[in-house]
Amino acid sequence: MSSTSLPLTPVAKASPFTSDSRVRPINPHAGLRSVSFSRNGSCCVAFGKVGSSSGTIEAVAVTVDEVPLLSCSEAIERLRACRESVKSKQRFLAMYSSVFGGITTDPAAMVIPMDDHIVHRGHGVFDTAAIMDGCLYELDQHLDRFLGSALMAKIQPPFDREMTRNILIQTVRASKCEKGSLRYWLSAGIGDFQLSPSGCHQSTLYAIVLQDQSPFDPTGVKVVTSSIPIKPPQFATMKSVNYLPNALSKMEAEEQGAYAAIWLDEDGFIAEGPNMNAAFVTGDKKLIMPKFDKILSGCTAKRVLALAQGLVDDGDLAGIEVRDVSVEEGKEAREMMLIGSGILVRPVVQWDAQVIGDGEEGPVAQALLRLIQEDMRSGPASVRLPVPY
């Protein structure tokens, strides 16, 4: 094979191929820097670069006979180079995998097998827990929901609850992360590419600790009504890895200049956002939230409801209700907010064309955000678990 370098060819962003079938565009969103690999004197070049504001990108012509056969060590080397080249606002600090039975802090090794049914069949569930000041926040509450989701998905965990919990804590300890996020998955397992998991050797557990470099933003946002069909209750109430409707709903909102899209249930009542619950403050100062019987039971939302009792005691709220909420009632509310483990409490200032309240971040939403942040830093032992670093 010749070692002559191949020229970069400009390719239109919207075109998957050029007239030369050998040329493939590089993903413009990947932001890859130029990476070069050579094997036994031959040259296999993979360059990727985001182009100008016109949307063009650079690609490289690669013919089929230039695809190398890699050893395991060479594949790992390329995985590492790829990881180093990708610019992300998230850092991946540690990963546990029951497949290799341990924890790694090398992002290049943070991979899962292609024959895992979580990959090719979406047969898996997941959950999360925040890490704040060296403590896991609401780990047990999230873990209970996690195991409940596994039961609904007919996945028998490879370990009992206590062992699973211990693995998650050890993964955070290995990461040395004191402020970030723990995410974990249960899969039907590895073994084949069939639909049924009957051929899987055993279910698999994965966990990863990540740290987001994006600054926290508490400012009010706009939401829209989603046109993407909501998942039926059987699937909406379990936290499965099937988040395609959620992703499409989020994308729909972003395409309209909004932060999130709000789902309505089959009866037309307000359901939830793509990965957060919704709550409202009525004109008579009651905090209301849609029932959890047809949507995911939000751990953060439930904790906010508990903390909101303090606002009732202080006279800032007249009461708390979890019930059906109509679109009309939601849009006419004094305040609207989104609640989730990633955003905590995010005020909503506009829904579709309707301005919520006076169009500013409401006092109740801001008070609830302060309460949940204080709870994460100094709450009771029932919600804060110190990590033994």
Tab-separated table of C-alpha atoms in Angstrom:
chain	number	residue	atom	x	y	z
A	1	MET	CA	0.000	0.000	0.000
A	2	SER	CA	1.304	3.402	-0.925
A	3	SER	CA	2.103	5.809	1.905
A	4	THR	CA	1.174	8.833	-0.202
A	5	SER	CA	-1.007	11.203	1.798
A	6	LEU	CA	-4.514	11.801	0.529
A	7	PRO	CA	-5.908	15.296	-0.077
A	8	LEU	CA	-8.656	16.750	2.066
A	9	THR	CA	-11.792	17.418	0.073
A	10	PRO	CA	-14.404	20.044	0.991
A	11	VAL	CA	-17.830	18.436	1.328
A	12	ALA	CA	-21.194	20.135	1.752
A	13	LYS	CA	-22.563	19.688	5.248
A	14	ALA	CA	-25.892	18.302	4.054
A	15	SER	CA	-24.421	15.810	1.594
A	16	PRO	CA	-23.716	12.309	2.933
A	17	PHE	CA	-21.556	11.457	-0.058
A	18	THR	CA	-19.852	13.278	-2.891
A	19	SER	CA	-19.736	12.178	-6.504
A	20	ASP	CA	-16.582	10.288	-5.570
A	21	SER	CA	-17.937	7.307	-3.623
A	22	ARG	CA	-14.670	7.038	-1.721
A	23	VAL	CA	-15.147	10.370	0.031
A	24	ARG	CA	-17.026	10.478	3.330
A	25	PRO	CA	-17.798	13.650	5.299
A	26	ILE	CA	-16.602	13.846	8.877
A	27	ASN	CA	-19.287	14.573	11.469
A	28	PRO	CA	-19.335	18.400	11.762
A	29	HIS	CA	-20.495	18.159	15.372
A	30	ALA	CA	-17.636	15.913	16.484
A	31	GLY	CA	-15.043	18.684	16.440
A	32	LEU	CA	-12.244	16.228	15.831
A	33	ARG	CA	-8.729	17.509	15.384
A	34	SER	CA	-6.507	15.841	12.807
A	35	VAL	CA	-5.484	12.352	13.852
A	36	SER	CA	-3.069	10.179	11.865
A	37	PHE	CA	-2.273	6.490	12.240
A	38	SER	CA	0.214	4.325	10.377
A	39	ARG	CA	0.732	0.561	10.437
A	40	ASN	CA	3.706	-1.363	9.039
A	41	GLY	CA	4.818	1.585	6.959
A	42	SER	CA	1.436	2.102	5.296
A	43	CYS	CA	-0.660	5.162	5.827
A	44	CYS	CA	-4.260	5.354	6.963
A	45	VAL	CA	-5.254	8.947	7.541
A	46	ALA	CA	-8.382	10.191	9.329
A	47	PHE	CA	-8.691	13.963	9.418
A	48	GLY	CA	-11.746	15.781	10.648
A	49	LYS	CA	-12.204	19.502	11.115
A	50	VAL	CA	-15.167	21.805	11.563
A	51	GLY	CA	-15.142	24.270	8.715
A	52	SER	CA	-16.305	27.827	8.258
A	53	SER	CA	-19.596	29.421	9.211
A	54	SER	CA	-20.915	28.378	5.811
A	55	GLY	CA	-21.296	24.896	7.232
A	56	THR	CA	-18.691	23.172	5.083
A	57	ILE	CA	-16.434	20.553	6.589
A	58	GLU	CA	-13.293	18.782	5.553
A	59	ALA	CA	-13.205	15.083	4.773
A	60	VAL	CA	-10.621	12.620	3.576
A	61	ALA	CA	-10.766	10.140	0.741
A	62	VAL	CA	-10.303	6.605	2.079
A	63	THR	CA	-10.594	3.510	-0.086
A	64	VAL	CA	-11.753	0.144	1.190
A	65	ASP	CA	-8.378	-1.508	0.768
A	66	GLU	CA	-6.885	1.024	3.174
A	67	VAL	CA	-8.970	-0.141	6.160
A	68	PRO	CA	-6.429	-1.763	8.481
A	69	LEU	CA	-6.811	-4.942	10.494
A	70	LEU	CA	-5.965	-3.890	14.041
A	71	SER	CA	-4.632	-5.808	16.987
A	72	CYS	CA	-6.272	-5.233	20.372
A	73	SER	CA	-3.479	-2.908	21.469
A	74	GLU	CA	-3.716	-0.922	18.228
A	75	ALA	CA	-7.489	-0.571	18.604
A	76	ILE	CA	-7.033	0.705	22.165
A	77	GLU	CA	-4.394	3.151	20.942
A	78	ARG	CA	-6.811	4.549	18.397
A	79	LEU	CA	-9.620	4.721	20.928
A	80	ARG	CA	-7.329	6.731	23.179
A	81	ALA	CA	-6.348	9.066	20.336
A	82	CYS	CA	-10.003	9.528	19.428
A	83	ARG	CA	-10.909	10.367	23.026
A	84	GLU	CA	-8.089	12.879	23.265
A	85	SER	CA	-9.175	14.541	20.030
A	86	VAL	CA	-12.831	15.021	20.986
A	87	LYS	CA	-13.524	18.311	22.708
A	88	SER	CA	-16.306	17.882	25.246
A	89	LYS	CA	-17.698	19.850	28.170
A	90	GLN	CA	-17.892	16.579	30.087
A	91	ARG	CA	-14.998	14.653	31.632
A	92	PHE	CA	-15.294	10.898	32.136
A	93	LEU	CA	-13.445	10.078	35.334
A	94	ALA	CA	-14.147	6.420	36.110
A	95	MET	CA	-16.181	3.501	34.769
A	96	TYR	CA	-17.218	0.170	36.241
A	97	SER	CA	-18.135	-2.763	34.006
A	98	SER	CA	-19.294	-6.174	35.197
A	99	VAL	CA	-18.023	-7.513	31.857
A	100	PHE	CA	-14.402	-6.990	32.892
A	101	GLY	CA	-15.252	-7.012	36.577
A	102	GLY	CA	-13.556	-3.815	37.666
A	103	ILE	CA	-13.111	-0.055	37.439
A	104	THR	CA	-11.056	1.870	34.905
A	105	THR	CA	-10.092	5.534	34.883
A	106	ASP	CA	-8.886	5.397	31.264
A	107	PRO	CA	-11.578	6.910	28.993
A	108	ALA	CA	-10.297	4.771	26.107
A	109	ALA	CA	-11.395	1.640	27.983
A	110	MET	CA	-14.862	3.002	28.805
A	111	VAL	CA	-16.624	0.892	26.187
A	112	ILE	CA	-19.286	-1.811	26.112
A	113	PRO	CA	-19.558	-4.880	23.823
A	114	MET	CA	-21.599	-4.573	20.645
A	115	ASP	CA	-23.471	-7.811	21.428
A	116	ASP	CA	-24.800	-6.366	24.665
A	117	HIS	CA	-28.573	-6.212	24.313
A	118	ILE	CA	-28.564	-2.693	25.725
A	119	VAL	CA	-26.822	-1.668	22.484
A	120	HIS	CA	-28.626	-3.488	19.692
A	121	ARG	CA	-32.048	-4.048	21.311
A	122	GLY	CA	-32.337	-1.208	23.806
A	123	HIS	CA	-33.025	-3.780	26.531
A	124	GLY	CA	-31.690	-1.887	29.505
A	125	VAL	CA	-32.502	0.597	32.242
A	126	PHE	CA	-30.491	3.366	33.884
A	127	ASP	CA	-30.468	5.937	36.632
A	128	THR	CA	-28.277	8.617	38.142
A	129	ALA	CA	-27.182	10.355	41.330
A	130	ALA	CA	-25.539	13.725	41.845
A	131	ILE	CA	-22.198	14.104	43.594
A	132	MET	CA	-21.971	17.244	45.704
A	133	ASP	CA	-19.138	18.153	48.087
A	134	GLY	CA	-17.955	14.554	48.206
A	135	CYS	CA	-21.407	13.115	48.949
A	136	LEU	CA	-23.795	11.114	46.784
A	137	TYR	CA	-27.181	12.816	46.802
A	138	GLU	CA	-30.289	10.609	47.029
A	139	LEU	CA	-28.385	7.500	45.938
A	140	ASP	CA	-30.744	5.144	47.755
A	141	GLN	CA	-33.837	6.808	46.325
A	142	HIS	CA	-32.448	6.575	42.797
A	143	LEU	CA	-31.207	3.017	43.366
A	144	ASP	CA	-34.683	1.897	44.446
A	145	ARG	CA	-36.156	3.363	41.260
A	146	PHE	CA	-33.346	1.764	39.246
A	147	LEU	CA	-34.118	-1.705	40.576
A	148	GLY	CA	-37.835	-1.094	40.082
A	149	SER	CA	-37.170	-0.232	36.433
A	150	ALA	CA	-35.115	-3.425	36.067
A	151	LEU	CA	-38.014	-5.466	37.430
A	152	MET	CA	-40.412	-3.904	34.909
A	153	ALA	CA	-37.882	-4.575	32.113
A	154	LYS	CA	-37.522	-8.218	33.263
A	155	ILE	CA	-33.802	-7.816	33.960
A	156	GLN	CA	-32.407	-9.819	36.854
A	157	PRO	CA	-29.447	-7.816	38.250
A	158	PRO	CA	-26.102	-9.646	38.447
A	159	PHE	CA	-25.697	-8.542	42.084
A	160	ASP	CA	-27.968	-7.925	45.038
A	161	ARG	CA	-28.867	-4.383	46.072
A	162	GLU	CA	-26.115	-4.031	48.679
A	163	MET	CA	-23.386	-5.230	46.316
A	164	THR	CA	-24.681	-2.959	43.539
A	165	ARG	CA	-24.687	-0.015	45.932
A	166	ASN	CA	-21.146	-0.831	47.066
A	167	ILE	CA	-19.900	-0.997	43.467
A	168	LEU	CA	-21.400	2.419	42.716
A	169	ILE	CA	-19.774	3.983	45.773
A	170	GLN	CA	-16.399	2.429	44.932
A	171	THR	CA	-16.637	3.755	41.371
A	172	VAL	CA	-17.140	7.295	42.689
A	173	ARG	CA	-14.266	6.819	45.121
A	174	ALA	CA	-11.953	5.710	42.305
A	175	SER	CA	-12.923	8.791	40.271
A	176	LYS	CA	-11.886	11.163	43.096
A	177	CYS	CA	-14.771	13.351	41.912
A	178	GLU	CA	-16.327	15.547	44.595
A	179	LYS	CA	-18.780	17.386	42.349
A	180	GLY	CA	-20.284	15.691	39.343
A	181	SER	CA	-22.676	12.928	38.409
A	182	LEU	CA	-22.868	9.151	38.705
A	183	ARG	CA	-24.798	7.266	36.038
A	184	TYR	CA	-25.408	3.540	35.916
A	185	TRP	CA	-27.087	0.958	33.686
A	186	LEU	CA	-28.445	-2.573	33.878
A	187	SER	CA	-28.649	-4.576	30.668
A	188	ALA	CA	-30.139	-7.921	29.707
A	189	GLY	CA	-26.540	-8.846	28.937
A	190	ILE	CA	-24.108	-9.978	26.276
A	191	GLY	CA	-24.130	-13.125	24.182
A	192	ASP	CA	-25.718	-12.670	20.765
A	193	PHE	CA	-27.681	-10.406	18.434
A	194	GLN	CA	-31.056	-12.094	18.889
A	195	LEU	CA	-34.192	-10.281	20.023
A	196	SER	CA	-34.790	-12.454	23.047
A	197	PRO	CA	-32.262	-12.260	25.894
A	198	SER	CA	-32.534	-16.032	26.436
A	199	GLY	CA	-29.064	-16.477	24.935
A	200	CYS	CA	-27.430	-13.882	27.165
A	201	HIS	CA	-24.818	-15.261	29.561
A	202	GLN	CA	-25.739	-12.884	32.382
A	203	SER	CA	-27.110	-9.394	32.893
A	204	THR	CA	-24.533	-6.598	32.948
A	205	LEU	CA	-23.985	-3.587	35.175
A	206	TYR	CA	-22.175	-0.449	34.049
A	207	ALA	CA	-21.482	2.779	35.908
A	208	ILE	CA	-19.660	5.955	34.985
A	209	VAL	CA	-18.667	9.108	36.853
A	210	LEU	CA	-18.695	12.286	34.818
A	211	GLN	CA	-18.006	15.918	35.491
A	212	ASP	CA	-19.763	18.607	33.492
A	213	GLN	CA	-17.736	21.766	32.857
A	214	SER	CA	-20.779	23.813	31.822
A	215	PRO	CA	-21.712	26.586	34.281
A	216	PHE	CA	-24.986	26.168	36.135
A	217	ASP	CA	-27.687	28.400	34.635
A	218	PRO	CA	-30.748	29.291	36.766
A	219	THR	CA	-32.284	31.782	34.337
A	220	GLY	CA	-35.821	31.393	33.037
A	221	VAL	CA	-36.447	29.438	29.849
A	222	LYS	CA	-39.049	29.022	27.135
A	223	VAL	CA	-40.857	25.711	26.524
A	224	VAL	CA	-43.147	24.487	23.751
A	225	THR	CA	-45.789	21.795	23.505
A	226	SER	CA	-44.299	18.610	22.065
A	227	SER	CA	-45.723	17.058	18.912
A	228	ILE	CA	-43.683	13.882	19.512
A	229	PRO	CA	-45.979	11.137	20.869
A	230	ILE	CA	-45.512	10.494	24.575
A	231	LYS	CA	-44.490	7.001	25.637
A	232	PRO	CA	-47.351	4.873	27.001
A	233	PRO	CA	-47.418	4.614	30.811
A	234	GLN	CA	-45.886	1.122	30.877
A	235	PHE	CA	-42.692	2.546	29.360
A	236	ALA	CA	-42.889	6.123	30.632
A	237	THR	CA	-42.903	4.948	34.252
A	238	MET	CA	-39.687	2.943	33.860
A	239	LYS	CA	-36.348	4.622	33.217
A	240	SER	CA	-35.318	2.567	30.205
A	241	VAL	CA	-32.579	3.415	27.723
A	242	ASN	CA	-35.198	3.999	25.028
A	243	TYR	CA	-34.889	7.771	25.002
A	244	LEU	CA	-35.429	8.342	21.283
A	245	PRO	CA	-38.819	10.048	21.878
A	246	ASN	CA	-37.162	12.143	24.596
A	247	ALA	CA	-34.276	13.131	22.334
A	248	LEU	CA	-36.629	14.017	19.458
A	249	SER	CA	-38.759	16.077	21.836
A	250	LYS	CA	-35.698	17.976	23.059
A	251	MET	CA	-34.540	18.559	19.485
A	252	GLU	CA	-38.003	19.784	18.521
A	253	ALA	CA	-37.805	22.384	21.276
A	254	GLU	CA	-34.325	23.521	20.284
A	255	GLU	CA	-35.433	23.890	16.660
A	256	GLN	CA	-38.046	26.381	17.907
A	257	GLY	CA	-35.607	28.292	20.071
A	258	ALA	CA	-36.915	26.728	23.273
A	259	TYR	CA	-35.255	24.816	26.094
A	260	ALA	CA	-37.622	21.837	26.330
A	261	ALA	CA	-40.909	20.492	25.023
A	262	ILE	CA	-43.802	19.558	27.300
A	263	TRP	CA	-45.668	16.313	26.786
A	264	LEU	CA	-49.407	15.945	27.290
A	265	ASP	CA	-50.970	12.612	28.236
A	266	GLU	CA	-53.694	10.817	26.257
A	267	ASP	CA	-56.361	12.788	28.126
A	268	GLY	CA	-54.766	16.140	27.303
A	269	PHE	CA	-53.383	16.813	30.781
A	270	ILE	CA	-49.814	18.023	31.343
A	271	ALA	CA	-47.410	15.088	31.700
A	272	GLU	CA	-43.687	15.929	31.815
A	273	GLY	CA	-40.702	17.253	29.881
A	274	PRO	CA	-38.183	15.079	28.013
A	275	ASN	CA	-36.085	14.485	31.154
A	276	MET	CA	-37.681	16.573	33.851
A	277	ASN	CA	-40.943	17.058	35.704
A	278	ALA	CA	-43.061	20.185	35.539
A	279	ALA	CA	-44.606	22.129	38.410
A	280	PHE	CA	-46.725	25.267	38.742
A	281	VAL	CA	-47.739	27.914	41.247
A	282	THR	CA	-51.423	28.797	40.910
A	283	GLY	CA	-52.998	32.192	41.360
A	284	ASP	CA	-54.005	31.219	44.899
A	285	LYS	CA	-50.364	30.304	45.671
A	286	LYS	CA	-50.625	26.508	45.591
A	287	LEU	CA	-47.729	24.420	44.256
A	288	ILE	CA	-49.199	21.829	41.881
A	289	MET	CA	-47.507	18.991	40.029
A	290	PRO	CA	-48.875	16.337	37.619
A	291	LYS	CA	-49.465	12.873	39.089
A	292	PHE	CA	-46.735	10.243	38.630
A	293	ASP	CA	-49.025	7.380	37.562
A	294	LYS	CA	-48.362	7.868	33.824
A	295	ILE	CA	-44.880	9.437	33.906
A	296	LEU	CA	-41.510	8.815	35.477
A	297	SER	CA	-41.511	9.206	39.242
A	298	GLY	CA	-38.946	11.980	39.576
A	299	CYS	CA	-36.709	11.600	42.633
A	300	THR	CA	-35.744	15.282	42.576
A	301	ALA	CA	-39.372	16.315	42.040
A	302	LYS	CA	-40.468	14.301	45.073
A	303	ARG	CA	-37.707	15.816	47.172
A	304	VAL	CA	-38.749	19.306	46.053
A	305	LEU	CA	-42.318	18.537	47.115
A	306	ALA	CA	-41.037	17.564	50.562
A	307	LEU	CA	-38.884	20.679	50.876
A	308	ALA	CA	-41.757	22.878	49.668
A	309	GLN	CA	-43.595	22.126	52.893
A	310	GLY	CA	-41.256	24.628	54.532
A	311	LEU	CA	-42.628	27.333	52.221
A	312	VAL	CA	-46.138	26.368	53.261
A	313	ASP	CA	-45.148	26.660	56.910
A	314	ASP	CA	-43.673	30.113	56.234
A	315	GLY	CA	-46.787	31.280	54.403
A	316	ASP	CA	-45.079	31.571	50.991
A	317	LEU	CA	-47.312	28.790	49.645
A	318	ALA	CA	-50.946	28.066	50.457
A	319	GLY	CA	-50.635	24.342	49.837
A	320	ILE	CA	-49.177	21.501	47.744
A	321	GLU	CA	-51.165	19.286	45.377
A	322	VAL	CA	-50.200	16.402	43.095
A	323	ARG	CA	-53.030	15.988	40.601
A	324	ASP	CA	-54.123	16.331	36.988
A	325	VAL	CA	-53.156	19.724	35.587
A	326	SER	CA	-54.773	21.069	32.421
A	327	VAL	CA	-52.849	23.021	29.793
A	328	GLU	CA	-55.064	26.044	30.405
A	329	GLU	CA	-54.327	25.966	34.131
A	330	GLY	CA	-50.619	25.547	33.474
A	331	LYS	CA	-50.362	28.439	31.058
A	332	GLU	CA	-52.377	30.723	33.341
A	333	ALA	CA	-50.239	29.852	36.373
A	334	ARG	CA	-48.391	32.475	38.367
A	335	GLU	CA	-45.189	30.440	37.984
A	336	MET	CA	-43.999	27.401	36.037
A	337	MET	CA	-40.821	25.421	36.596
A	338	LEU	CA	-38.953	22.339	35.386
A	339	ILE	CA	-37.495	19.985	37.985
A	340	GLY	CA	-34.834	17.303	37.504
A	341	SER	CA	-31.525	16.018	38.814
A	342	GLY	CA	-29.553	17.864	36.141
A	343	ILE	CA	-31.312	21.233	36.198
A	344	LEU	CA	-32.603	21.063	39.796
A	345	VAL	CA	-35.303	23.785	39.556
A	346	ARG	CA	-35.441	25.845	36.350
A	347	PRO	CA	-38.038	28.640	36.021
A	348	VAL	CA	-40.150	28.765	32.848
A	349	VAL	CA	-41.070	32.240	31.629
A	350	GLN	CA	-42.920	31.331	28.427
A	351	TRP	CA	-44.879	28.327	27.129
A	352	ASP	CA	-45.564	28.454	23.411
A	353	ALA	CA	-46.816	32.025	22.844
A	354	GLN	CA	-48.067	32.410	26.421
A	355	VAL	CA	-45.936	34.395	28.855
A	356	ILE	CA	-45.992	32.760	32.291
A	357	GLY	CA	-46.864	35.185	35.100
A	358	ASP	CA	-44.961	38.435	34.624
A	359	GLY	CA	-42.376	36.790	32.366
A	360	GLU	CA	-39.710	36.744	35.074
A	361	GLU	CA	-38.225	34.025	37.273
A	362	GLY	CA	-40.752	33.521	40.044
A	363	PRO	CA	-39.984	33.750	43.775
A	364	VAL	CA	-41.222	30.243	44.570
A	365	ALA	CA	-39.048	28.650	41.880
A	366	GLN	CA	-36.040	30.580	43.149
A	367	ALA	CA	-36.801	29.609	46.753
A	368	LEU	CA	-37.156	25.927	45.819
A	369	LEU	CA	-33.837	26.064	43.952
A	370	ARG	CA	-32.127	27.457	47.058
A	371	LEU	CA	-33.747	24.769	49.221
A	372	ILE	CA	-32.642	21.875	46.984
A	373	GLN	CA	-29.097	23.285	46.718
A	374	GLU	CA	-28.908	23.626	50.509
A	375	ASP	CA	-30.267	20.079	50.861
A	376	MET	CA	-27.545	18.761	48.544
A	377	ARG	CA	-24.847	20.458	50.643
A	378	SER	CA	-26.136	19.990	54.170
A	379	GLY	CA	-29.258	17.817	54.093
A	380	PRO	CA	-29.940	14.830	56.365
A	381	ALA	CA	-28.164	11.478	56.165
A	382	SER	CA	-31.210	10.042	54.378
A	383	VAL	CA	-30.270	11.996	51.234
A	384	ARG	CA	-26.491	12.555	51.609
A	385	LEU	CA	-24.027	9.664	51.564
A	386	PRO	CA	-20.367	10.611	52.164
A	387	VAL	CA	-17.975	8.895	49.730
A	388	PRO	CA	-14.965	7.276	51.506
A	389	TYR	CA	-12.235	8.685	49.231
